[in-house]
PDB file of C-alpha atoms in Angstrom:
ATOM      1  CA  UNK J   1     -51.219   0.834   8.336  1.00 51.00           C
ATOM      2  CA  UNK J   2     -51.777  -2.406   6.645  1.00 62.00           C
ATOM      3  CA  UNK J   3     -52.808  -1.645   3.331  1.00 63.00           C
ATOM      4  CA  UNK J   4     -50.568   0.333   0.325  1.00 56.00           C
ATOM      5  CA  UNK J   5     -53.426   2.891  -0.010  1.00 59.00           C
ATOM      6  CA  UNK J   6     -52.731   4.590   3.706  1.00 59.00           C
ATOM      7  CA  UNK J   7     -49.800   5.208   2.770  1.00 57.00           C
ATOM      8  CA  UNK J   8     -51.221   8.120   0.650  1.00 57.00           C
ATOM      9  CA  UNK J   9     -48.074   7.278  -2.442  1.00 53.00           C
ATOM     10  CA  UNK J  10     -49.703   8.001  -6.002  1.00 57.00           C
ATOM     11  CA  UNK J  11     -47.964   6.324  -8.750  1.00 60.00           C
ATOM     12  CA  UNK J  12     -46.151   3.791  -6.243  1.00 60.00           C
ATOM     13  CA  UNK J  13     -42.447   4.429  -6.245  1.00 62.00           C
ATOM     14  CA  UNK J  14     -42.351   7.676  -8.506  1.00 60.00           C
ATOM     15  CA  UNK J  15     -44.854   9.211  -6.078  1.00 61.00           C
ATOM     16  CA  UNK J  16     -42.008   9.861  -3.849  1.00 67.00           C
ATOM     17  CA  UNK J  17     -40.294  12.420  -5.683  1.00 70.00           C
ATOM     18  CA  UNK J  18     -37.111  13.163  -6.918  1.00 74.00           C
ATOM     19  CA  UNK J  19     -35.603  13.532  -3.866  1.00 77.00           C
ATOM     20  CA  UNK J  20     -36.561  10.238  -1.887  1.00 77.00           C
ATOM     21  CA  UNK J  21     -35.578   8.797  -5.284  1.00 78.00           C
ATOM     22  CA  UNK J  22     -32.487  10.456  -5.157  1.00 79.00           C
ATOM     23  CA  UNK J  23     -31.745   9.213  -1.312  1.00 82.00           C
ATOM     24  CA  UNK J  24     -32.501   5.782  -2.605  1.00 80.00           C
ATOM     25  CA  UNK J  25     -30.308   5.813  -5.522  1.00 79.00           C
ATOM     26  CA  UNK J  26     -27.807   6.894  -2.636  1.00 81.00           C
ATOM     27  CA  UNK J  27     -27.995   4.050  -0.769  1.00 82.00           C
ATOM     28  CA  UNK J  28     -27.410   1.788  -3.648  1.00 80.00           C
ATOM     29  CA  UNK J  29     -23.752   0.386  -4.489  1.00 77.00           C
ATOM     30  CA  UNK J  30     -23.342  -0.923  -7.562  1.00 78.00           C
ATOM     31  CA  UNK J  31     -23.210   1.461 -10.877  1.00 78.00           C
ATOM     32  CA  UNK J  32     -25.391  -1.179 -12.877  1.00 80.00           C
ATOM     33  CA  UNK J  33     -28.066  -1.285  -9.961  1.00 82.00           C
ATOM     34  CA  UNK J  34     -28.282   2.618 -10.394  1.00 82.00           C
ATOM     35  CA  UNK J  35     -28.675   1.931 -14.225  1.00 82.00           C
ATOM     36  CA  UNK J  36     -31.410  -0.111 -13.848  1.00 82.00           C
ATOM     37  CA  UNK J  37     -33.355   2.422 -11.466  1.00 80.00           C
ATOM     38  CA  UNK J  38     -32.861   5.208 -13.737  1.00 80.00           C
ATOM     39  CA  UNK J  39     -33.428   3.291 -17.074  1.00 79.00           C
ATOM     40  CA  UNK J  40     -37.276   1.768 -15.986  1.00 77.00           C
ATOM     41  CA  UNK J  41     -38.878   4.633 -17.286  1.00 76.00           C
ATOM     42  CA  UNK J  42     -38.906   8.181 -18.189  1.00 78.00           C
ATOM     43  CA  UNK J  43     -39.399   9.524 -14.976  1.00 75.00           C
ATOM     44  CA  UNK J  44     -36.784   8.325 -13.445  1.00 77.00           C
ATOM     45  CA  UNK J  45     -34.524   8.759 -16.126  1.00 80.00           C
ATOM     46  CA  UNK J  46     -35.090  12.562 -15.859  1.00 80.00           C
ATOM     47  CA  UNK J  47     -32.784  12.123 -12.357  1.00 80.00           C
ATOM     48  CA  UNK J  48     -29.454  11.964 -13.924  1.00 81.00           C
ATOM     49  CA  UNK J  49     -30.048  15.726 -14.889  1.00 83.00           C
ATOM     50  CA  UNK J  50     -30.717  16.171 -10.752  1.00 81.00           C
ATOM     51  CA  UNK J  51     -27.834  18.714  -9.042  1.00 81.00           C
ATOM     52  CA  UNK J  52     -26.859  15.991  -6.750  1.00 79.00           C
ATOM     53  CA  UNK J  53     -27.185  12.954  -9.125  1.00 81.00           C
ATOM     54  CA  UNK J  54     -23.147  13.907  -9.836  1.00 78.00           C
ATOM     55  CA  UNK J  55     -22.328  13.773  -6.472  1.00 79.00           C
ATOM     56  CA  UNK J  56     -23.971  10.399  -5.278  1.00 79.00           C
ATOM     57  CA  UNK J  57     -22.241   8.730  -8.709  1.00 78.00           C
ATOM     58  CA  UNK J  58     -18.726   9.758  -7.547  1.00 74.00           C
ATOM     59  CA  UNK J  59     -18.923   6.971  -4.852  1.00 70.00           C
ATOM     60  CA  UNK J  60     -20.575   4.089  -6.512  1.00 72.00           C
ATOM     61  CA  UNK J  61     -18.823   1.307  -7.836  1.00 67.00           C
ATOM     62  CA  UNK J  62     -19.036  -1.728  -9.268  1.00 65.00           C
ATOM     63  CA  UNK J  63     -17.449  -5.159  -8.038  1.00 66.00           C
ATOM     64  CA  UNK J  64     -14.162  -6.313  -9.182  1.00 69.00           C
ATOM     65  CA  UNK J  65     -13.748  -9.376 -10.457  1.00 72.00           C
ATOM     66  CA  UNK J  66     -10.832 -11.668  -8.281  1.00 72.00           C
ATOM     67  CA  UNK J  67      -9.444 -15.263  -7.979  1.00 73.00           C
ATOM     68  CA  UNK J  68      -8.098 -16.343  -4.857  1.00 71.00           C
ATOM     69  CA  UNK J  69      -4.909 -17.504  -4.583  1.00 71.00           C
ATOM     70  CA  UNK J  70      -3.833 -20.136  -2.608  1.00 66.00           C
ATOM     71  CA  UNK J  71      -0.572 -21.060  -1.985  1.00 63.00           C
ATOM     72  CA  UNK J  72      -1.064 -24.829  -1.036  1.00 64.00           C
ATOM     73  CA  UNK J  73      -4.634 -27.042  -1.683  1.00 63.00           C
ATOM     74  CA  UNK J  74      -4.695 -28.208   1.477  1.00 63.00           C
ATOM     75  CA  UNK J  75      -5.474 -24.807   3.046  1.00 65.00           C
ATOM     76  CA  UNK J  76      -8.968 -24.897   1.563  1.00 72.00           C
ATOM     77  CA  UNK J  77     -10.532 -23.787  -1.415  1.00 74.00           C
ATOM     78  CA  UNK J  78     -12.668 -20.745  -3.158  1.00 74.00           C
ATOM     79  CA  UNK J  79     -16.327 -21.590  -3.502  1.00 76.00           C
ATOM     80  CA  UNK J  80     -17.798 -18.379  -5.576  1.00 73.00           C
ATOM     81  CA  UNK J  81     -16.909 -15.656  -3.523  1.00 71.00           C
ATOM     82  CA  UNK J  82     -16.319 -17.417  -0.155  1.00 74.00           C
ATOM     83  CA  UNK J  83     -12.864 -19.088   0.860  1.00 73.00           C
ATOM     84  CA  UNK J  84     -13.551 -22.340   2.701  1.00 74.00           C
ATOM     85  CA  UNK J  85     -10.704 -23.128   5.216  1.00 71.00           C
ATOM     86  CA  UNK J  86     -10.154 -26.729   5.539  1.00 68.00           C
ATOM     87  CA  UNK J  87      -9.716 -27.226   9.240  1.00 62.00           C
ATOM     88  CA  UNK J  88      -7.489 -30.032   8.956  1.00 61.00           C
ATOM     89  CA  UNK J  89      -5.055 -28.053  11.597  1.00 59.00           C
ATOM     90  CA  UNK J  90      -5.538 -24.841  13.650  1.00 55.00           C
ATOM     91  CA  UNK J  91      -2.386 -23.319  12.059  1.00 62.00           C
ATOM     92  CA  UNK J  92      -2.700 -20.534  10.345  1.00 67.00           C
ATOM     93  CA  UNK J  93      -3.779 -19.691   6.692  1.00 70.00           C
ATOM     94  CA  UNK J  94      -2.365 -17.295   4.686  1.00 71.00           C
ATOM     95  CA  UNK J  95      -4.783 -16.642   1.207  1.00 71.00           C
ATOM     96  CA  UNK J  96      -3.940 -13.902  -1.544  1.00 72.00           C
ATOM     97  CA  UNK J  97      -6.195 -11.926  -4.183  1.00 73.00           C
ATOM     98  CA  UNK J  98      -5.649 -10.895  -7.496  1.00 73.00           C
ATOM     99  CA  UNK J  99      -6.043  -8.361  -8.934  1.00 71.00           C
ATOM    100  CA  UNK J 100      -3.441  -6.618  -6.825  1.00 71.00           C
ATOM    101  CA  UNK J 101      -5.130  -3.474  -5.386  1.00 71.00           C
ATOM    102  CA  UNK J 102      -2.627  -0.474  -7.400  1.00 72.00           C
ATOM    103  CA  UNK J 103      -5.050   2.427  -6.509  1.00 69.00           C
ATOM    104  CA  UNK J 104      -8.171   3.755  -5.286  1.00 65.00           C
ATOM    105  CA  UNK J 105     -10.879   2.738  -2.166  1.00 62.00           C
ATOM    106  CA  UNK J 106     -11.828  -0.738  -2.338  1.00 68.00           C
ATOM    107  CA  UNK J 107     -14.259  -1.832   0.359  1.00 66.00           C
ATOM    108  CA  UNK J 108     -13.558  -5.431   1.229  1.00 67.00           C
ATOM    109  CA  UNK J 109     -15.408  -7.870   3.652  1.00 69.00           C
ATOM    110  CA  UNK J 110     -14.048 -10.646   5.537  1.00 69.00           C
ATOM    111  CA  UNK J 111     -16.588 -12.811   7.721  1.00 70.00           C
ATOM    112  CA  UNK J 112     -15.553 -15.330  10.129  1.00 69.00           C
ATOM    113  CA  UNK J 113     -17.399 -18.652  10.423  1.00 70.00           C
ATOM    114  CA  UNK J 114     -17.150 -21.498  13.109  1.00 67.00           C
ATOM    115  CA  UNK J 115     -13.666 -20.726  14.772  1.00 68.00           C
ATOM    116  CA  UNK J 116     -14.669 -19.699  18.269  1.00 70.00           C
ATOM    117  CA  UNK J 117     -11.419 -19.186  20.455  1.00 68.00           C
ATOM    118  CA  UNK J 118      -8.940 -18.995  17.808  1.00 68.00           C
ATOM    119  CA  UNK J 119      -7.313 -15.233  16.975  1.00 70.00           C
ATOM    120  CA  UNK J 120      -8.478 -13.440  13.344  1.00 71.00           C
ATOM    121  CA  UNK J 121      -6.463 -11.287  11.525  1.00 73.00           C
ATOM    122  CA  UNK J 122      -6.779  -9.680   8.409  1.00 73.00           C
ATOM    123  CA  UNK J 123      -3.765  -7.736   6.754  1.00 72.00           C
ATOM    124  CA  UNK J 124      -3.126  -5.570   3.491  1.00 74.00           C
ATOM    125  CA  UNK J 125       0.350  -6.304   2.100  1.00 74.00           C
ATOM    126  CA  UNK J 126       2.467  -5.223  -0.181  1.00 72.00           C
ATOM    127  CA  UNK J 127       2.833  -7.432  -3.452  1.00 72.00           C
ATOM    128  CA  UNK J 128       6.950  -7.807  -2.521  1.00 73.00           C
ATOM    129  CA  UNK J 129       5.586  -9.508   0.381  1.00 72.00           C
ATOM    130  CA  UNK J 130       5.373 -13.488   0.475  1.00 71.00           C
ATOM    131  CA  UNK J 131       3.523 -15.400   3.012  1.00 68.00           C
ATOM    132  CA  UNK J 132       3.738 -19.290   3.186  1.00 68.00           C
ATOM    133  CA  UNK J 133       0.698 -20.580   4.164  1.00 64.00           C
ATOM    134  CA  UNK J 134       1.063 -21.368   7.733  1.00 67.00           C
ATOM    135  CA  UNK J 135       2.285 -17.493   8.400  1.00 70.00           C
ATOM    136  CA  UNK J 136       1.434 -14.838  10.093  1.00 70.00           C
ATOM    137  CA  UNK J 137       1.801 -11.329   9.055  1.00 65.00           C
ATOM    138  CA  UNK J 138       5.169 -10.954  11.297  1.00 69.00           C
ATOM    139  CA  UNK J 139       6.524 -14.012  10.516  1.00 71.00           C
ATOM    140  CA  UNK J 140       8.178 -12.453   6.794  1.00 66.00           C
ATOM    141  CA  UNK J 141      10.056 -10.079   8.629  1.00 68.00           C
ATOM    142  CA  UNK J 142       8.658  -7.384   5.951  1.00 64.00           C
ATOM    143  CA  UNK J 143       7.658  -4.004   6.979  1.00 65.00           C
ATOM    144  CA  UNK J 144       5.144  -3.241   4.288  1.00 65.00           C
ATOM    145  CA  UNK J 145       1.963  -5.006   5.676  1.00 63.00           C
ATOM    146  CA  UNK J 146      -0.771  -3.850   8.062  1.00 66.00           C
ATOM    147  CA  UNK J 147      -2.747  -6.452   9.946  1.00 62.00           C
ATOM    148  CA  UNK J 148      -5.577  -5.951  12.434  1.00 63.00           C
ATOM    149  CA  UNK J 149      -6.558  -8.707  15.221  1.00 61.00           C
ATOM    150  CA  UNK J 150      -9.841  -9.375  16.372  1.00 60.00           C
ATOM    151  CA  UNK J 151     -10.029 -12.014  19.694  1.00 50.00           C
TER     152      UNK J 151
END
């Protein structure tokens, strides 16, 4: 099938139905993305009266807003949402968030770039933790952190 027509959809997306629609609005993260599918016309707006429309909104949320802290300028820097180690040294670099994580799921990605045979870890902390830059996770001597390693 080459051609939109085979695919036998009248009225393009709102052929679907309600509940393809309602799968798609599913797979979409953000609150304000959802908005914008439900507010294009009145078809679609009709969906937030769906029985399940409750249930897929319970999950979604919206970004937070964060700074990255970091301790010492010569660690690297924040470029939009991306922290750029420097790679003057292989030592370790410590980098903090804020706003502190005080409840809730937050779903956080970490990708790393360009450092082929050197360990990753990634920790959550507790804020009475304090990490120089150089440390590790053990090196505080605090027991409320988890870290993960990936070789």
């Amino acid at each position: 099938m080459t051609l939109a027509s085979q695919y036998n959809v009248d009225s393009g997306l709102l052929g679907l139905g309600e509940l393809i629609l309602m799968q798609i609005i599913n797979e979409i993260q953000s609150i304000k993305d959802v908005v914008q599918v439900i507010g294009v016309c009145k078809k679609t707006f009709i969906l937030k009266d769906h029985e399940r429309f409750f249930k897929v909104m319970v999950y979604k949320t919206d970004p937070i807003q964060y700074q990255f802290i970091i301790p010492e300028v010569t660690a690297g820097k924040q470029q939009g949402n991306q922290f750029i180690h420097s790679h003057k040294d292989i030592d370790n670099c410590s980098i903090l968030f804020d706003p502190i994580v005080k409840e809730g799921i937050v779903r956080f990605e970490v990708i790393f770039e360009n450092n082929e045979g050197f360990r990753k870890y990634i920790g959550i902390a507790d804020q009475s933790c304090s990490f120089a830059v150089d440390d590790r996770p053990w090196d505080s001597g605090s027991k409320f952190f988890v870290y993960y390693i990936h070789i």
